[in-house]
């Protein structure tokens, strides 16, 4: 995704509230968050020119939303999975199958509105997935979004599969499942909800524009936040490994051939080199290794690291 969420719809389920009030309550809770969804809600609040309100007893509902008190009342912003798990009544005016991310606004544990946010798939993502598949890499998506969104994105990008409506600890479990099957897993993420999975993966890759927690947990940070860089990382890693093997052969070649010859191993056959020549060959092998390392490169069309 581009990471630029925008509010596409606000559904009111309590006639005592209107869009401005719903957005005001939501923006008040989200004003200190780095999450892209929070930024989308805050952006809508700015468009409507509504001011945020003081929040007390603020708390994060791990992987499912946030809550706090506004003017002494309990207000929460929660995901669709939270609503389902806690058996909230889904009123008919709430379009649960709407294409977008649904954020439920709760007032004293009662749904008063639903904010639908939408994001676009980054153009680079299509090419990145195509290149990864060409390299023989299986591509799966782990997302907290609903199944309809996940299926739509998966089909558009030709992914190998997806897991929808997963919580942070469930993302972690999915990574473990793949590892237990003998798979080498690289995980790319940008949010605090991705941190456990990034830590568990064999290689954790954080998007540079994401949260600090994700960046601190990951092994690699993509400064440009470009999905094509994931392909570049794999190509760069493979090229580095190949170059390492080449240099290992050059370095061991001296030890395997020159040292025995200088020691007179084949003297009876009239084959011998002087210690001086052996020392020169050792220096030459070091120079060859250094020069060979300078030729490390990957194809320009995908090289971004």
XYZ file of C-alpha atoms in Angstrom:
305
model
C 0.000 0.000 0.000
C 0.973 3.648 -0.435
C 0.317 4.192 3.270
C -1.873 7.229 2.593
C -5.203 6.294 4.109
C -8.154 8.587 3.526
C -11.636 8.548 5.052
C -14.022 7.364 2.336
C -17.159 6.948 4.441
C -18.488 7.697 7.928
C -21.519 5.632 8.935
C -23.567 7.051 11.828
C -25.393 4.518 14.012
C -26.535 6.935 16.736
C -28.663 9.937 15.750
C -27.145 11.988 18.591
C -23.894 12.185 16.608
C -22.883 13.503 13.206
C -19.773 13.017 11.067
C -17.918 15.935 12.653
C -18.423 14.621 16.182
C -17.436 11.062 15.224
C -14.265 12.307 13.521
C -13.508 14.624 16.455
C -13.656 11.762 18.964
C -11.576 9.502 16.721
C -8.948 12.163 15.975
C -8.645 12.978 19.677
C -7.672 9.376 20.420
C -5.394 9.062 17.401
C -3.602 12.424 17.562
C -0.378 10.979 19.007
C -0.296 7.837 16.875
C 2.133 7.146 14.008
C -0.162 4.610 12.345
C -1.243 5.398 8.739
C -4.906 4.920 9.691
C -4.516 7.486 12.477
C -2.995 9.942 10.022
C -5.968 9.434 7.704
C -8.447 10.208 10.492
C -6.476 13.258 11.633
C -6.312 14.502 8.042
C -10.103 14.260 7.803
C -10.443 16.187 11.076
C -8.300 18.957 9.614
C -10.470 19.038 6.488
C -13.597 19.391 8.637
C -11.788 21.975 10.813
C -12.625 20.211 14.062
C -10.374 20.507 17.102
C -9.203 17.508 19.068
C -10.160 17.092 22.716
C -8.060 16.149 25.769
C -7.779 12.403 26.387
C -7.090 10.659 29.696
C -6.413 7.009 30.572
C -5.217 6.366 27.027
C -4.491 2.709 26.299
C -3.578 0.622 23.271
C -5.689 -2.474 22.640
C -2.910 -4.647 21.228
C -3.450 -5.170 17.532
C -7.088 -4.101 17.700
C -7.313 -0.394 18.443
C -7.062 2.262 21.141
C -9.215 3.552 23.968
C -9.349 6.363 26.501
C -11.604 8.818 28.294
C -12.902 12.014 26.715
C -14.882 14.338 28.982
C -15.153 11.445 31.424
C -16.711 9.085 28.891
C -15.153 5.834 27.663
C -14.325 6.132 23.968
C -12.637 3.455 21.867
C -11.590 2.938 18.261
C -11.502 -0.749 17.424
C -11.110 -3.112 14.499
C -13.672 -5.412 12.963
C -12.023 -8.424 14.614
C -12.456 -6.798 18.048
C -16.147 -6.196 17.362
C -16.657 -9.804 16.309
C -14.682 -11.292 19.198
C -16.665 -9.261 21.727
C -20.037 -10.070 20.131
C -21.138 -6.520 19.350
C -24.404 -6.130 17.492
C -23.673 -5.190 13.864
C -26.499 -2.901 12.719
C -27.751 -3.239 9.134
C -26.562 0.260 8.185
C -22.960 -0.802 8.795
C -21.505 -2.013 5.508
C -19.148 -4.692 6.792
C -18.312 -5.764 3.230
C -17.288 -2.281 2.161
C -13.905 -2.264 0.400
C -11.724 -0.500 2.920
C -10.539 -0.674 6.499
C -13.332 -0.319 9.054
C -12.723 1.504 12.336
C -15.557 1.220 14.864
C -16.132 4.135 17.245
C -17.420 2.999 20.643
C -19.065 5.192 23.277
C -19.392 3.424 26.635
C -19.054 0.062 24.829
C -21.719 0.910 22.253
C -21.116 1.444 18.529
C -21.961 5.038 17.583
C -20.267 5.136 14.196
C -17.967 3.418 11.729
C -15.171 5.106 9.804
C -14.187 3.486 6.508
C -10.695 4.269 5.245
C -9.209 3.328 1.898
C -5.674 3.105 0.579
C -4.195 2.394 -2.843
C -1.755 -0.319 -3.830
C 1.608 1.210 -4.679
C 2.467 1.011 -8.371
C 5.887 -0.446 -7.534
C 4.275 -3.358 -5.680
C 3.130 -5.061 -8.893
C 6.645 -5.052 -10.349
C 8.202 -6.032 -7.007
C 5.986 -9.120 -6.688
C 6.590 -10.045 -10.339
C 10.352 -9.902 -9.827
C 10.204 -11.839 -6.558
C 8.178 -14.626 -8.157
C 10.652 -14.689 -11.057
C 13.407 -15.228 -8.489
C 11.490 -18.190 -7.076
C 10.325 -16.399 -3.925
C 6.870 -17.274 -2.577
C 4.894 -14.162 -1.637
C 2.267 -14.227 1.117
C 0.437 -11.371 2.801
C -0.298 -11.058 6.526
C -2.840 -8.334 7.242
C -5.225 -7.158 9.895
C -7.677 -6.053 7.186
C -10.836 -8.008 6.453
C -10.876 -10.984 4.090
C -12.535 -9.107 1.247
C -9.761 -6.505 1.105
C -7.064 -9.157 1.496
C -8.538 -11.244 -1.324
C -8.789 -8.219 -3.613
C -5.167 -7.205 -3.013
C -3.939 -10.790 -3.298
C -5.626 -11.234 -6.666
C -4.351 -7.923 -7.997
C -0.760 -8.686 -7.046
C -0.906 -12.410 -7.935
C 0.244 -13.427 -4.467
C 0.669 -17.061 -3.463
C -1.808 -16.519 -0.635
C -2.885 -14.361 2.280
C -3.921 -14.428 5.933
C -6.563 -11.822 6.818
C -7.735 -10.346 10.123
C -4.619 -11.545 11.951
C -3.426 -10.028 15.225
C 0.264 -9.307 16.022
C 0.752 -12.601 17.878
C -1.006 -14.474 15.059
C 1.418 -12.978 12.520
C 4.200 -14.306 14.720
C 2.614 -17.775 14.755
C 2.258 -17.809 10.965
C 5.976 -17.050 10.620
C 6.779 -19.898 13.030
C 4.563 -22.296 11.066
C 6.472 -21.591 7.869
C 9.820 -21.932 9.627
C 8.775 -25.270 11.123
C 8.113 -26.463 7.564
C 11.710 -25.663 6.692
C 11.010 -22.372 4.938
C 13.454 -19.465 5.156
C 11.222 -16.483 5.915
C 11.777 -12.794 5.231
C 9.134 -10.453 6.658
C 8.505 -6.890 5.501
C 6.468 -4.564 7.732
C 6.093 -0.990 8.892
C 3.912 -0.893 11.984
C 4.094 -1.685 15.677
C 1.799 -4.658 14.967
C 4.488 -6.131 12.706
C 7.281 -5.957 15.299
C 6.850 -9.483 16.795
C 6.790 -11.078 13.331
C 9.785 -9.009 12.188
C 11.741 -10.262 15.192
C 10.763 -13.899 14.570
C 11.513 -13.914 10.827
C 14.893 -15.104 9.583
C 15.245 -11.659 8.022
C 13.138 -8.734 9.257
C 12.779 -5.839 6.800
C 11.262 -2.574 8.049
C 9.840 0.165 5.846
C 11.700 3.404 6.576
C 8.513 5.460 6.875
C 7.089 3.079 9.491
C 7.158 3.171 13.278
C 10.299 3.285 15.410
C 9.387 -0.031 17.053
C 9.329 -1.813 13.687
C 12.633 -0.221 12.675
C 14.308 -1.212 15.952
C 13.124 -4.817 15.642
C 14.075 -5.375 11.998
C 17.426 -6.504 10.627
C 17.219 -4.228 7.588
C 15.567 -0.829 7.066
C 14.435 0.297 3.609
C 15.178 4.019 3.681
C 13.233 4.763 0.480
C 10.139 2.766 1.524
C 10.116 1.254 -1.967
C 8.909 -2.377 -2.267
C 11.266 -2.877 -5.222
C 14.115 -2.589 -2.731
C 13.127 -5.980 -1.309
C 13.966 -7.509 -4.682
C 17.226 -5.586 -4.734
C 18.112 -6.943 -1.298
C 17.670 -10.526 -2.464
C 19.677 -9.926 -5.630
C 22.357 -8.150 -3.627
C 22.474 -10.995 -1.101
C 22.782 -13.636 -3.812
C 25.464 -11.640 -5.638
C 27.380 -11.183 -2.370
C 27.214 -14.909 -1.606
C 28.411 -15.767 -5.112
C 31.285 -13.299 -4.828
C 32.191 -14.709 -1.412
C 32.475 -18.228 -2.887
C 34.630 -16.911 -5.735
C 36.968 -15.142 -3.329
C 37.125 -18.201 -1.105
C 38.291 -20.255 -4.085
C 40.937 -17.675 -4.980
C 42.183 -17.485 -1.391
C 42.286 -21.244 -0.814
C 43.822 -21.831 -4.229
C 47.112 -20.455 -2.938
C 47.073 -22.645 0.156
C 46.116 -25.781 -1.753
C 48.611 -25.373 -4.603
C 51.404 -22.905 -3.848
C 52.297 -23.962 -0.288
C 52.741 -27.699 -1.080
C 54.812 -26.821 -4.160
C 57.023 -24.428 -2.174
C 57.443 -27.151 0.473
C 58.678 -29.566 -2.206
C 55.707 -31.919 -2.300
C 56.344 -32.607 -6.011
C 60.127 -32.210 -5.916
C 60.630 -35.822 -7.050
C 58.818 -34.911 -10.264
C 60.989 -31.866 -10.783
C 58.191 -29.474 -9.832
C 59.051 -26.893 -7.203
C 58.720 -23.165 -6.640
C 60.922 -21.017 -4.499
C 59.593 -19.518 -1.234
C 59.939 -16.076 -2.819
C 57.605 -17.028 -5.663
C 55.205 -18.594 -3.123
C 55.122 -15.334 -1.190
C 54.499 -13.432 -4.426
C 51.606 -15.757 -5.295
C 50.126 -15.183 -1.833
C 50.217 -11.431 -2.400
C 48.729 -11.923 -5.861
C 45.842 -13.982 -4.474
C 45.073 -11.217 -1.966
C 45.085 -8.621 -4.737
C 42.811 -10.772 -6.918
C 40.333 -11.170 -4.023
C 40.282 -7.400 -3.440
C 39.817 -6.611 -7.142
C 37.129 -9.279 -7.553
C 35.168 -7.780 -4.655
C 35.101 -4.438 -6.482
C 33.109 -6.024 -9.300
C 30.191 -6.838 -6.996
C 27.043 -5.494 -8.655
C 23.472 -6.337 -9.548
C 21.314 -5.419 -12.501
C 20.714 -1.677 -12.722
C 16.984 -1.940 -13.356
C 16.470 -3.368 -9.866
C 19.522 -2.069 -8.027
C 18.511 0.432 -5.343
C 20.797 -0.508 -2.455
